[in-house]
mmCIF file of C-alpha atoms in Angstrom:
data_model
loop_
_atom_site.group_PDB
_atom_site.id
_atom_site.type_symbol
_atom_site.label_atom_id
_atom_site.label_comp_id
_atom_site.label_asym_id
_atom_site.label_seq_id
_atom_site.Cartn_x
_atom_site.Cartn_y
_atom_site.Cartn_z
ATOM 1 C CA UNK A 1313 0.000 0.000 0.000
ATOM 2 C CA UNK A 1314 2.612 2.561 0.655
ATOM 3 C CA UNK A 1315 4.591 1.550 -2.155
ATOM 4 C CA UNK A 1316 1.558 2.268 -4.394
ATOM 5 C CA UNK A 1317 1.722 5.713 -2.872
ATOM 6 C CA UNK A 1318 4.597 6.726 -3.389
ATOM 7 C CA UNK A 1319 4.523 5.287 -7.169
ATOM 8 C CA UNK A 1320 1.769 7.431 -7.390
ATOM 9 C CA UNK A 1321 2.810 10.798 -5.624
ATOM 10 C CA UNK A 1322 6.102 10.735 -7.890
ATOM 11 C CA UNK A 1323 3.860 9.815 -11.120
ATOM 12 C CA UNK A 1324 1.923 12.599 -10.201
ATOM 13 C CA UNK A 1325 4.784 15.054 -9.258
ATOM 14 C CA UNK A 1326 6.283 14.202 -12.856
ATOM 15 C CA UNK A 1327 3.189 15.286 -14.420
ATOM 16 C CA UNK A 1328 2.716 18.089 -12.564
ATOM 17 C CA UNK A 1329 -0.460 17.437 -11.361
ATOM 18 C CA UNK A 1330 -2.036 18.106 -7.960
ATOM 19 C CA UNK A 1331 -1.887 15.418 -5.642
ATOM 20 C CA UNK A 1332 -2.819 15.314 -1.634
ATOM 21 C CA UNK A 1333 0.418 15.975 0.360
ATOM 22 C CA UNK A 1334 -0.966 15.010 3.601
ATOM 23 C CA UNK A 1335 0.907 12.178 5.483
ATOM 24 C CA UNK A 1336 4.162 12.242 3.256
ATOM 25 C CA UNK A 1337 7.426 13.546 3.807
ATOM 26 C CA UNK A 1338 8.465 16.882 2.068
ATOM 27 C CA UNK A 1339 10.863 14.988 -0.508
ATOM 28 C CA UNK A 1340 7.943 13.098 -1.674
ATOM 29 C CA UNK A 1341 5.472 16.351 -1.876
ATOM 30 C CA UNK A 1342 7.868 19.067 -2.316
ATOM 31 C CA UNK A 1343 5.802 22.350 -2.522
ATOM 32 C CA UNK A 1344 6.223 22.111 -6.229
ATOM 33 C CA UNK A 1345 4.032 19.371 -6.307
ATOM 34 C CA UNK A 1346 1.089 21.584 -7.403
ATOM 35 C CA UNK A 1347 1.580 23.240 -10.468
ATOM 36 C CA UNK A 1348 2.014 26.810 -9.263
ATOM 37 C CA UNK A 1349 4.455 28.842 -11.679
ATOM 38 C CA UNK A 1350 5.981 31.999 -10.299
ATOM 39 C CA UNK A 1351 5.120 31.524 -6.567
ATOM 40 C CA UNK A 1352 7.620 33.203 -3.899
ATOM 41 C CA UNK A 1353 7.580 32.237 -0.194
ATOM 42 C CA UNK A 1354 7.869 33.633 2.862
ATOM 43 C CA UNK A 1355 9.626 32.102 6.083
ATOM 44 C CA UNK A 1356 6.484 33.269 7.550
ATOM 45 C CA UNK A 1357 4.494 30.743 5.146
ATOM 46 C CA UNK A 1358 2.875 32.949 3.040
ATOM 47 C CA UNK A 1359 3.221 32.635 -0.744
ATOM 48 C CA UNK A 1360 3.132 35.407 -3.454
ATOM 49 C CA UNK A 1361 2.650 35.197 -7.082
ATOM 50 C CA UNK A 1362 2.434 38.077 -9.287
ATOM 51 C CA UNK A 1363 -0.188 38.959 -11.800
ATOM 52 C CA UNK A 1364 -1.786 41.933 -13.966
ATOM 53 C CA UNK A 1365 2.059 42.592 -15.634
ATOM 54 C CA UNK A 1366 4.120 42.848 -12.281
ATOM 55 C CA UNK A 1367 2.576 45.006 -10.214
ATOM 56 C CA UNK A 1368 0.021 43.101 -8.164
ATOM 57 C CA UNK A 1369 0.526 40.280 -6.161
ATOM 58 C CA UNK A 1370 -1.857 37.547 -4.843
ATOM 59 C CA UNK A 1371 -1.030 36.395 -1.950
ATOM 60 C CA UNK A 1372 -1.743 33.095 0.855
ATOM 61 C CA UNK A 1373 -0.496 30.517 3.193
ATOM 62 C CA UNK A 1374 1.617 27.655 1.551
ATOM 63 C CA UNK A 1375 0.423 24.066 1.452
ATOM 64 C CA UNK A 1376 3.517 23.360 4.806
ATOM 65 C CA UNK A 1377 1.267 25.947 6.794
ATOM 66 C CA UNK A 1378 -2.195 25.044 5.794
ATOM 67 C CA UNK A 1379 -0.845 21.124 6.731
ATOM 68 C CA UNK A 1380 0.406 21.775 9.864
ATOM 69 C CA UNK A 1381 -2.782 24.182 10.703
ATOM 70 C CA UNK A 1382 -5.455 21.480 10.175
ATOM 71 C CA UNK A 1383 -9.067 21.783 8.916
ATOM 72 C CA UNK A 1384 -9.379 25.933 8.798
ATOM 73 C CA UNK A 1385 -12.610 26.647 10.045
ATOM 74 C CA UNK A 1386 -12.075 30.737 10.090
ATOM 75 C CA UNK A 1387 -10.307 33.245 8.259
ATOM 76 C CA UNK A 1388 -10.040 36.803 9.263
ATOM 77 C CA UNK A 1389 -9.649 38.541 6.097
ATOM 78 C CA UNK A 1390 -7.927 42.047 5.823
ATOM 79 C CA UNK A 1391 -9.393 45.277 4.577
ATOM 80 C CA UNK A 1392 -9.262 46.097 1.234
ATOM 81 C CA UNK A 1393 -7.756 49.893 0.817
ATOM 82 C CA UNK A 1394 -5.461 49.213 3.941
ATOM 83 C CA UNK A 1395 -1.400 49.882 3.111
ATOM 84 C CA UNK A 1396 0.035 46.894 4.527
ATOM 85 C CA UNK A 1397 4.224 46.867 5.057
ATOM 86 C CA UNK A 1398 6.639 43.563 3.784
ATOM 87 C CA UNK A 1399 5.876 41.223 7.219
ATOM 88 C CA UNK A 1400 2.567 43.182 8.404
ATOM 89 C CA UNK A 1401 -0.047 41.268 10.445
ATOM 90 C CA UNK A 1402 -3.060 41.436 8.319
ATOM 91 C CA UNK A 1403 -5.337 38.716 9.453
ATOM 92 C CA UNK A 1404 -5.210 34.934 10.988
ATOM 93 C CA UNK A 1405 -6.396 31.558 9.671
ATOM 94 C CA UNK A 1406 -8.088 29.390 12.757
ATOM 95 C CA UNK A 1407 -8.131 25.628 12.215
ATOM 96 C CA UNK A 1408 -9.818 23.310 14.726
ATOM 97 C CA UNK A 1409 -6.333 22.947 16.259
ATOM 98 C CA UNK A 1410 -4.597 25.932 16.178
ATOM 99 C CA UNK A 1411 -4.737 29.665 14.892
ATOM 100 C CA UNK A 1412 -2.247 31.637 12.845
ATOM 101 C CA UNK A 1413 -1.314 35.128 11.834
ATOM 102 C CA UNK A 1414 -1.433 36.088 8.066
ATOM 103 C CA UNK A 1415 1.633 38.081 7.096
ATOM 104 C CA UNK A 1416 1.966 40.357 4.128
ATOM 105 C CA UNK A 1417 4.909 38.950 1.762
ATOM 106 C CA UNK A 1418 5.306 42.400 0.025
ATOM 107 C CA UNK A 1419 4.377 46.303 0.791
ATOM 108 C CA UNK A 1420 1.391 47.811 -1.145
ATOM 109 C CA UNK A 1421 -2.426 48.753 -0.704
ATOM 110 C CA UNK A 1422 -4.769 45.854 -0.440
ATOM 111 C CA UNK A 1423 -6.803 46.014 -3.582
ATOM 112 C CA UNK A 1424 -9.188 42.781 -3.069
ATOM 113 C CA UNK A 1425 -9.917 40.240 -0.597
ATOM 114 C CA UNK A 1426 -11.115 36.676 -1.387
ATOM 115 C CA UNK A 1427 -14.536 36.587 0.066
ATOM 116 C CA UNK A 1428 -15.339 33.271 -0.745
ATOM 117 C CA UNK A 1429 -13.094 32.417 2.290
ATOM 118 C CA UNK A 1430 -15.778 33.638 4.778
ATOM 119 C CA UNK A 1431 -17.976 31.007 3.579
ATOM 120 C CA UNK A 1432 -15.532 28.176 2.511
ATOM 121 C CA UNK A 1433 -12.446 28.692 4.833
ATOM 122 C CA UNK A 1434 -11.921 24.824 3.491
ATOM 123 C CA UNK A 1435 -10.456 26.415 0.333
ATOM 124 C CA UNK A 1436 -7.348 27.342 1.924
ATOM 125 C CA UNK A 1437 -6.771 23.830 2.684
ATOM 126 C CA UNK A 1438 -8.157 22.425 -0.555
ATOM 127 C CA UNK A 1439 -6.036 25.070 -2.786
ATOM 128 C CA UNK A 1440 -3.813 26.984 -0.902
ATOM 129 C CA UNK A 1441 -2.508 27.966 -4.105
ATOM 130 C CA UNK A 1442 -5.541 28.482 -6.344
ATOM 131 C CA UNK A 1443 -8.767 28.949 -4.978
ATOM 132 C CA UNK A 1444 -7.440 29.678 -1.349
ATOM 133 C CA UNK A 1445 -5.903 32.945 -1.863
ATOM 134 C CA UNK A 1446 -6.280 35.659 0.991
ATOM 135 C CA UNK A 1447 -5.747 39.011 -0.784
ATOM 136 C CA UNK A 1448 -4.380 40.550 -3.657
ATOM 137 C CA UNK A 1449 -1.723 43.735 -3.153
ATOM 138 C CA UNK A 1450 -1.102 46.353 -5.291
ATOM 139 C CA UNK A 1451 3.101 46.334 -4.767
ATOM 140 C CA UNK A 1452 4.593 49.315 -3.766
ATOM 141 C CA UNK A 1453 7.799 47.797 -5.279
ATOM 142 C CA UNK A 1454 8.726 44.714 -7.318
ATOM 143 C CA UNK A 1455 11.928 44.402 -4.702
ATOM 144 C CA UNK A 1456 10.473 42.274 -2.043
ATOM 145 C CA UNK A 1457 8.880 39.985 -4.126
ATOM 146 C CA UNK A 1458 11.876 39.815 -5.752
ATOM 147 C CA UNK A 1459 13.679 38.826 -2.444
ATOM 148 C CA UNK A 1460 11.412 35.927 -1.196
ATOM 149 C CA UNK A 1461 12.478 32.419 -1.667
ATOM 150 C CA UNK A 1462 11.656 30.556 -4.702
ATOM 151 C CA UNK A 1463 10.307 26.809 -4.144
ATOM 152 C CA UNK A 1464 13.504 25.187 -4.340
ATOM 153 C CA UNK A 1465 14.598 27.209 -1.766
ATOM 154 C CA UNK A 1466 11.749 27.148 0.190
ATOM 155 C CA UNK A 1467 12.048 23.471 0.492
ATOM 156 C CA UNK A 1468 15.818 23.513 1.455
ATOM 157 C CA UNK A 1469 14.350 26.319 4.216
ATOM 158 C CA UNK A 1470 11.239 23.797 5.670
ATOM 159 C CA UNK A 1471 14.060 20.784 5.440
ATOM 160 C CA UNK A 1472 16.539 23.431 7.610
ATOM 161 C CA UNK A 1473 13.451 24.949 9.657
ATOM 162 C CA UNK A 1474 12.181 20.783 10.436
ATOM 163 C CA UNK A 1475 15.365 18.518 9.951
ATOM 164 C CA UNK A 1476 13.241 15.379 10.864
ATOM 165 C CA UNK A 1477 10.748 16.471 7.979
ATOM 166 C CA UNK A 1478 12.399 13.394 5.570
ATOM 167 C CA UNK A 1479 12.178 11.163 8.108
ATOM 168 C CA UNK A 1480 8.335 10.228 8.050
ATOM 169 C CA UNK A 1481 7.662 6.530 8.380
ATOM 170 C CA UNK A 1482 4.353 4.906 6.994
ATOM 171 C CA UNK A 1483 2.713 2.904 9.440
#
């Protein structure tokens, strides 16, 4: 059975296809595992991707986060027009085990909010990278995106961060 898994997670990974990363080590779901071009991260766990020619950014928690959060039952979403600062407190994500500050990746104004989220908080955990976004920003400059981590090393940083992260055993 965990063979098969594994098979099946790398099959997937080569396709670039989302599969569900919950239960297996970061080497076999790397955060690359969902097809997400252009995606910086955070330390903080917050991903960034920019759209609408470079200067706005959407931005939410990363698949590690949303894992290690649980089932999100609540997310405080932040007000659109606000001028948030690179590593601002802008809202929280509540699971049923735990809740969690939402950082801003980048400096701007707030320009749109997913509101879908007050309804389906689930989204964050079904596609933190898609239909889970928290908020779009307007950048004030490109340079901080520019700075985060890409996925590669964003891994290397969780693998750093959690050196016993490789070392999940299937029971």
């Amino acid at each position: 059975m965990a063979l098969t898994r594994v098979w099946s997670t790398r099959a997937a990974l080569s396709l670039r296809v989302s599969v569900p990363c919950r239960g297996f080590s970061s080497d076999l779901c790397p955060v690359s595992a969902v097809a997400v071009e252009g995606l910086k991260f955070a330390k903080s766990h917050e991903w960034a991707k920019v759209e609408d020619g470079g200067k706005l950014a959407s931005v939410g928690i990363t698949e590690h986060a949303q894992k290690h959060l649980g089932d999100v039952i609540y997310v405080e979403l932040p007000d659109v027009g606000v001028a948030v600062g690179e590593g601002t407190i802008v809202g929280s994500v509540e699971s049923v085990k735990a809740s969690s500050d939402i950082n801003s990746p980048v400096s701007g104004n707030i320009v749109e909010v997913n509101k879908e989220l007050l309804s389906s908080p689930g989204l964050v955990n079904g596609s933190p990278y898609e239909k889970g976004w928290i908020m779009k920003v307007e950048m004030s400059s490109r340079d901080e995106f520019n700075n985060l981590m890409d996925p590669d090393e964003y891994s290397e940083y969780l693998k750093k961060k959690i050196p016993n992260i490789t070392e999940h055993k299937d029971t």
